[in-house]
Coordinates of C-alpha atoms in Angstrom, one line a residue:
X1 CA -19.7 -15.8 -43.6
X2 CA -19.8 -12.4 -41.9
X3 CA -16.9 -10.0 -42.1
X4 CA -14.1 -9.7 -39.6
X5 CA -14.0 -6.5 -38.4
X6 CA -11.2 -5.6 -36.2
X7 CA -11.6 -4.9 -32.4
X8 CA -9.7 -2.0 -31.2
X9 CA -6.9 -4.8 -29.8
X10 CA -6.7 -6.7 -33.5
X11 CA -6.1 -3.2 -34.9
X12 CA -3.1 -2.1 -32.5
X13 CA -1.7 -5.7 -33.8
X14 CA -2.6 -5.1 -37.1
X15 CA -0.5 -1.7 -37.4
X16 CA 2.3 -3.4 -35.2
X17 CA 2.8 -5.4 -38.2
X18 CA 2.6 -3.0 -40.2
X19 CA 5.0 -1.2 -39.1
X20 CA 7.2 -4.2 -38.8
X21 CA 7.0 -5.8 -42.4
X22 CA 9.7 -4.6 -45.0
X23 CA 8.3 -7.3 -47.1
X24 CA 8.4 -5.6 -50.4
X25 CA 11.3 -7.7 -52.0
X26 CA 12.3 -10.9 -50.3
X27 CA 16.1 -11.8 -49.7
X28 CA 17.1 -14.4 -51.5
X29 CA 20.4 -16.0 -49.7
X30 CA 22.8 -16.9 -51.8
X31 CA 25.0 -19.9 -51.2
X32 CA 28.0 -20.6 -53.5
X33 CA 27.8 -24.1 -53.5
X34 CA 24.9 -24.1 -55.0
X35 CA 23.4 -23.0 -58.8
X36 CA 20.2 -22.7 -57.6
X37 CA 18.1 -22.2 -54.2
X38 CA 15.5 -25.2 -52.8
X39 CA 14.2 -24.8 -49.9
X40 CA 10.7 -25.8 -48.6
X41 CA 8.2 -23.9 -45.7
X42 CA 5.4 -24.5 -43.9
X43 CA 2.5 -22.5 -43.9
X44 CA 1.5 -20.0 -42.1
X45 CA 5.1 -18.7 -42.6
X46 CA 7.3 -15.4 -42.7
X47 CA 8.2 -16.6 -46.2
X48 CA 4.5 -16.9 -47.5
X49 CA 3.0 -13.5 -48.1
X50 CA 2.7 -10.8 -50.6
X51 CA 6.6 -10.3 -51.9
X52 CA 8.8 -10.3 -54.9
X53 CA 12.3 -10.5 -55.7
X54 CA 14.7 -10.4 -59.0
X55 CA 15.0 -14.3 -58.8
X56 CA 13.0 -16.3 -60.8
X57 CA 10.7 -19.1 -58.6
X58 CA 9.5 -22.4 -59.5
X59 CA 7.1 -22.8 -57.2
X60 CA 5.2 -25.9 -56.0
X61 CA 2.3 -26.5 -53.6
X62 CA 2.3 -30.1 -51.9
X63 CA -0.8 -29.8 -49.9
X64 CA -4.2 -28.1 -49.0
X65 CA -6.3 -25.7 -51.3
X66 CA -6.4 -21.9 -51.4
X67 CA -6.3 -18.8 -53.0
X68 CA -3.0 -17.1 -55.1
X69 CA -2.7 -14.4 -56.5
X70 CA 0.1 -13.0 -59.0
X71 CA -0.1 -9.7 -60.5
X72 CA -3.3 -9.0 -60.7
X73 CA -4.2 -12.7 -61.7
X74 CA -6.3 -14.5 -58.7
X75 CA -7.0 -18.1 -58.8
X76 CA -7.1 -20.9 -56.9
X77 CA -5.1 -24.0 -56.4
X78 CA -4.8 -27.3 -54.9
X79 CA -1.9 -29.8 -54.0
X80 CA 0.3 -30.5 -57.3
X81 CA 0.3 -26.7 -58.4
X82 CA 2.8 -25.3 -60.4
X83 CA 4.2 -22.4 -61.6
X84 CA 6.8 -20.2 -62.4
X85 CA 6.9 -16.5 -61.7
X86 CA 8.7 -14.0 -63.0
X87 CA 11.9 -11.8 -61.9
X88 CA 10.2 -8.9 -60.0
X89 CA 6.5 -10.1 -59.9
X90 CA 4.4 -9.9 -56.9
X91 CA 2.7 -13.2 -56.0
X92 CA 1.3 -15.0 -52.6
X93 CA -0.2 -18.3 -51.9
X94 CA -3.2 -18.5 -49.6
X95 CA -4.0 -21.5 -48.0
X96 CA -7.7 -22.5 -46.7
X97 CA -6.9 -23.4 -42.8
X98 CA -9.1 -24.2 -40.1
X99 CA -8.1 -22.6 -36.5
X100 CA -4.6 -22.9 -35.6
X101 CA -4.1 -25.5 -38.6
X102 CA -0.4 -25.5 -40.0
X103 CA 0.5 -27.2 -42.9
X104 CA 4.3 -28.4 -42.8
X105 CA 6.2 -28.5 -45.6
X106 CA 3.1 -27.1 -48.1
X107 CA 6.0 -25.4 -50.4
X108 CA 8.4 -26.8 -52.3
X109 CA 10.2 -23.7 -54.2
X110 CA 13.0 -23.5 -56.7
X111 CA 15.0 -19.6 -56.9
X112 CA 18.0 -19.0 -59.1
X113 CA 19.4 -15.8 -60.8
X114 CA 18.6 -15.7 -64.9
X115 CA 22.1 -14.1 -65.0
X116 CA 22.8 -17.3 -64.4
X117 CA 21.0 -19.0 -66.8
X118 CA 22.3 -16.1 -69.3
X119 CA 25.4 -16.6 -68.7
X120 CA 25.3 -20.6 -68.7
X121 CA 23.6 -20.8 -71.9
X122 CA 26.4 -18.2 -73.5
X123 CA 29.1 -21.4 -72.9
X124 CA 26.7 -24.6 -73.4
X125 CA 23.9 -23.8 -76.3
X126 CA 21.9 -26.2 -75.2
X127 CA 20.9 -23.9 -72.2
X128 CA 19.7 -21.4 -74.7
X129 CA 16.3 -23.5 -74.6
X130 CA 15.4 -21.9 -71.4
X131 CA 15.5 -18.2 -72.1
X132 CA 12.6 -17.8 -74.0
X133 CA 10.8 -20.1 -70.6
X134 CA 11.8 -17.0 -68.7
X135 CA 10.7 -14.4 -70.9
X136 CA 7.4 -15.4 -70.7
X137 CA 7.0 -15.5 -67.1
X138 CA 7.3 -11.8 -66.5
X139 CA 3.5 -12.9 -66.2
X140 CA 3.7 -15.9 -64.7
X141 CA 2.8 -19.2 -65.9
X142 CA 0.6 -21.7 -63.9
X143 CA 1.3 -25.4 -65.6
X144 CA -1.4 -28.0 -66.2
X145 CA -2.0 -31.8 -66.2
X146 CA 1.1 -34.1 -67.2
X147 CA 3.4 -30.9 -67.4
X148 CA 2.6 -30.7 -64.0
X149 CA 2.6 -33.4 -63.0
X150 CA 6.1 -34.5 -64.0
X151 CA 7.5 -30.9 -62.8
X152 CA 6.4 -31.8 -59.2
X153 CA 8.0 -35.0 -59.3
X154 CA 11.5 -33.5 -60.1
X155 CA 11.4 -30.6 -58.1
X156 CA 10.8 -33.2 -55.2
X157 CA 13.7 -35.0 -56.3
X158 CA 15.7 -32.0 -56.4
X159 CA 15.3 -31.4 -52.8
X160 CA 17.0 -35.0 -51.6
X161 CA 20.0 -34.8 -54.3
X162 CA 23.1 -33.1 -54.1
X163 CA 25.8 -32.5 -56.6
X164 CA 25.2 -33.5 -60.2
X165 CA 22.4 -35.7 -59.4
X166 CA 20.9 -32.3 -58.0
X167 CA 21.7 -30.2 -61.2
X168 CA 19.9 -33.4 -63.5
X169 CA 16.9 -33.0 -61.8
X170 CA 17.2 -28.7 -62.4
X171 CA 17.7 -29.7 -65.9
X172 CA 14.8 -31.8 -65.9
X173 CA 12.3 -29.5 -64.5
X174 CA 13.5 -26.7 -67.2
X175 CA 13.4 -29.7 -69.6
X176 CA 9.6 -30.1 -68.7
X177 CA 8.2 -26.3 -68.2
X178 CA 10.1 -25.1 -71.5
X179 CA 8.9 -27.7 -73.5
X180 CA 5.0 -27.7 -72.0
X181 CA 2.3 -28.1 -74.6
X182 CA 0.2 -25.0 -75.2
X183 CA -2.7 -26.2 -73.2
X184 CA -0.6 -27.2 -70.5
X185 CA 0.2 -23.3 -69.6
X186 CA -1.5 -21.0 -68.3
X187 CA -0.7 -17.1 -68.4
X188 CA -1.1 -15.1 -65.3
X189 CA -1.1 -11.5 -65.0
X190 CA -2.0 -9.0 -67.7
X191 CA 0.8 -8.0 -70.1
X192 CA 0.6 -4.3 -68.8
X193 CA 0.7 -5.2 -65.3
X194 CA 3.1 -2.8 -63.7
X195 CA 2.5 -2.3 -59.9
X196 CA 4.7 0.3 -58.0
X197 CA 6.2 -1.6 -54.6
X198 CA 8.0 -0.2 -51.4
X199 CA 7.9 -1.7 -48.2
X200 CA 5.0 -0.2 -46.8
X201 CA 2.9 -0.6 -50.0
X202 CA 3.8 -4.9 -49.2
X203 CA 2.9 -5.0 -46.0
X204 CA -0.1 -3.0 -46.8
X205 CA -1.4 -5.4 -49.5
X206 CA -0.4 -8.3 -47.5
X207 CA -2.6 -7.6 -44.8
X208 CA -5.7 -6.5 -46.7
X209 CA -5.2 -9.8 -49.3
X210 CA -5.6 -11.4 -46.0
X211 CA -8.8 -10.4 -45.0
X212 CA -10.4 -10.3 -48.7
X213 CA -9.0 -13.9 -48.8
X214 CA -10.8 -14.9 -45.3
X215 CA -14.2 -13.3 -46.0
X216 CA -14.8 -13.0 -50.1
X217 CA -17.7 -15.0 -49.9
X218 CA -19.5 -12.9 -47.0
X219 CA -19.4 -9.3 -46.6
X220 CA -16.0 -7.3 -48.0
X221 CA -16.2 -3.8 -47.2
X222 CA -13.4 -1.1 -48.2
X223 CA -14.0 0.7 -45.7
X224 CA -13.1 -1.9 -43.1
X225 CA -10.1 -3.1 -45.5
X226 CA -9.2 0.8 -45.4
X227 CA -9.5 0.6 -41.3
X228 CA -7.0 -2.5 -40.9
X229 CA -4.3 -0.4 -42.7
X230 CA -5.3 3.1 -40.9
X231 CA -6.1 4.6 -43.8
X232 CA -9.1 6.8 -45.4
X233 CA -11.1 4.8 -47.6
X234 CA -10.1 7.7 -50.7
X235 CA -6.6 7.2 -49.7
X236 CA -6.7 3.3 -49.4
X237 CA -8.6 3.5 -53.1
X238 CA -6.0 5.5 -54.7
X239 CA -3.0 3.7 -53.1
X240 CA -4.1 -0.1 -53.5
X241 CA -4.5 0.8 -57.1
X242 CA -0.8 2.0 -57.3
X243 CA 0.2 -1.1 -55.4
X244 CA -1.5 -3.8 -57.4
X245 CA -2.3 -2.3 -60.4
X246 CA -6.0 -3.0 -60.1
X247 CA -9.1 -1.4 -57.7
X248 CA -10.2 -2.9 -54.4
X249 CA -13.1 -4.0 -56.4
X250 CA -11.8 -5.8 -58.9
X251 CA -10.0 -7.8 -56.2
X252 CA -12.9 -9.0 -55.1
X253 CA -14.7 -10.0 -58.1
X254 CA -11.9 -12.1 -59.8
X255 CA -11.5 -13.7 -56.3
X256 CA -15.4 -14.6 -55.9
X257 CA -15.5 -15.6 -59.6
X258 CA -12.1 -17.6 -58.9
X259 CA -14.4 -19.5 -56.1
X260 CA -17.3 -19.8 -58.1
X261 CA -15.2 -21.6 -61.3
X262 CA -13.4 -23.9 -58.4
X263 CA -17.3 -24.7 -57.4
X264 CA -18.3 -25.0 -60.9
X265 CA -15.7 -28.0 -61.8
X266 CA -15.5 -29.6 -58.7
X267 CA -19.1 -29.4 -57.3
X268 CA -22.6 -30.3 -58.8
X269 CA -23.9 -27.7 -56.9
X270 CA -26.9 -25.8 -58.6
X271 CA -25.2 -22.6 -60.0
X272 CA -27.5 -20.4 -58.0
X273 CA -26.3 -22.0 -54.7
X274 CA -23.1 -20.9 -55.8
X275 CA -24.0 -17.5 -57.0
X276 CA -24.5 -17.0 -53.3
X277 CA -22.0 -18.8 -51.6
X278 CA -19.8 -17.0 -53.9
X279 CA -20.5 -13.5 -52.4
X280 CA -22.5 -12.4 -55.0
X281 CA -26.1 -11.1 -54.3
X282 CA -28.2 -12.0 -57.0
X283 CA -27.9 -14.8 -59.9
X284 CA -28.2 -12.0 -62.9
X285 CA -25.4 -9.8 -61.8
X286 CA -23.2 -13.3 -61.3
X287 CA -23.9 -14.0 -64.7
X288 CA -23.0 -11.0 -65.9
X289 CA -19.9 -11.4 -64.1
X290 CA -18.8 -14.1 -65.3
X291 CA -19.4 -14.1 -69.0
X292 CA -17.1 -11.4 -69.1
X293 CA -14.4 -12.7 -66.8
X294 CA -14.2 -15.9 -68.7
X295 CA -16.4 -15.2 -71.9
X296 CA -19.3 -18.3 -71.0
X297 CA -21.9 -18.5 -69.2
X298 CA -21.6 -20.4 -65.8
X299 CA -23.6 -23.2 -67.2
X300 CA -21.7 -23.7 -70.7
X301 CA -18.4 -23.8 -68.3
X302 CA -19.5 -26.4 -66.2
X303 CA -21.1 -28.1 -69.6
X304 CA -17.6 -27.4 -71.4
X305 CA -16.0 -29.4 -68.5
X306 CA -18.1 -32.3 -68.2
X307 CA -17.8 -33.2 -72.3

């Protein structure tokens, strides 16, 4: 896959929204007949992009496969994700699309205010079970296999209730993330991960996660990414670091090596092929890679799996 590189057109549209986006921290509405905010968005969509906001989000992804990335955690997901992210952490969901493809509805999301939940579990103790749940996503968890599985289904039933019946099924998705199995969580972004956000700094990211995200496994090139955002490539460097809290770089290779373990479990592809279709030039610097992103080789991982 070859590299997008803007024309001189793309880039004037490209700075337009730049200049446009104040996507920093999203505005969650608040509506006081309700605890707690569902919605549900298609994607593309203003709402999916690289944001945060104080409210904590349950999020869930009904369709399609992509890339997401919070904090500086990249993987990749498929329908029947979910996870919960943290008050104040950055995240985004990618989808895979072909040309002018929409997917309707692909979100399902859950936002409420852990004041909230503070407060509630002060006056009924049995709400005490979820504060320590959201004091471990300040990374971000990503659930697995029956803990996901059963999450999804309330979170859908939360959407058609109303009233208390709405409220049982809240109760029964905290009831099922808080008391998830060890194996059945994942951890996200690094403990330390501390980016420094404005509005500019957002809309920056978002645009560059966009074209790492289109073309990771062809040629990525910082000084093109540094070009979409009208930036010197020492400049760009310096302030994508501040942003995300990790180098252009490093972007890349967890998003390659994100593809590559996606390949490795789903595929019986010779790991060579995917070395390349990865984005990676030669099968001894892949290797490399990825005993030290995920501390195997690519072939006891996709061994691992199979037994």
């Amino acid at each position: 896959m070859s590299a997008v590189v803007p024309s001189e057109g793309a880039a004037a549209r490209l700075a337009e929204r730049l200049l446009g986006m104040r996507a920093n921290r999203e505005v969650i509405p608040a509506d006081p007949n309700q605890s707690v905010r569902w919605h549900q968005h298609d994607y593309p969509s203003p709402l999916a992009r690289w944001n945060y906001h104080p409210e904590y989000e349950i999020h869930l992804i009904r369709k399609g496969t992509g890339k997401f990335i919070v904090g500086d955690h990249i993987g990749t997901f498929e329908a029947g994700h979910v996870s919960l992210v943290g008050s104040g952490l950055p995240h985004d969901w990618v989808s895979d699309l072909k040309p002018g493809e929409v997917l309707e509805g692909r979100d399902a999301v859950i936002q409420f205010d852990g004041k909230w939940v503070q407060e509630a579990a002060a006056k009924i103790p049995e709400m005490a079970e979820v504060v320590p749940l959201l004091e471990r996503s300040a990374r971000g968890i990503e659930f697995l296999g029956r803990s996901a599985t059963t999450a999804a289904v309330a979170i859908e039933a939360m959407g058609t209730s109303t009233g208390l019946e709405r409220l049982h099924h809240l109760f029964e998705v905290f009831t099922v993330l808080a008391r998830a199995p060890r194996e059945e969580r994942r951890y996200l972004a690094d403990e330390w991960f501390r980016p420094q956000l404005d509005g500019q700094a957002a809309a920056v990211v978002d645009i560059v996660l966009e074209y790492v995200f289109s073309n990771h496994a062809g040629s990525v090139k910082m000084s093109e990414a540094a070009a979409l955002v009208g930036m010197s490539e020492p400049t760009f460097s310096k302030y994508f670091k501040r942003s995300t809290g990790q180098n252009f770089s490093d972007l890349v290779r967890k998003l390659r090596l994100a593809h590559a373990r996606r390949l490795l479990e789903r595929s019986d592809k010779p790991i060579s092929d995917i070395c390349y279709e990865v984005g990676f030039s030669n099968l001894s610097n892949f290797n490399r890679h990825f005993l030290n992103d995920a501390g195997e080789t690519p072939r006891s991982y996709r061994r691992r799996l199979q037994n």
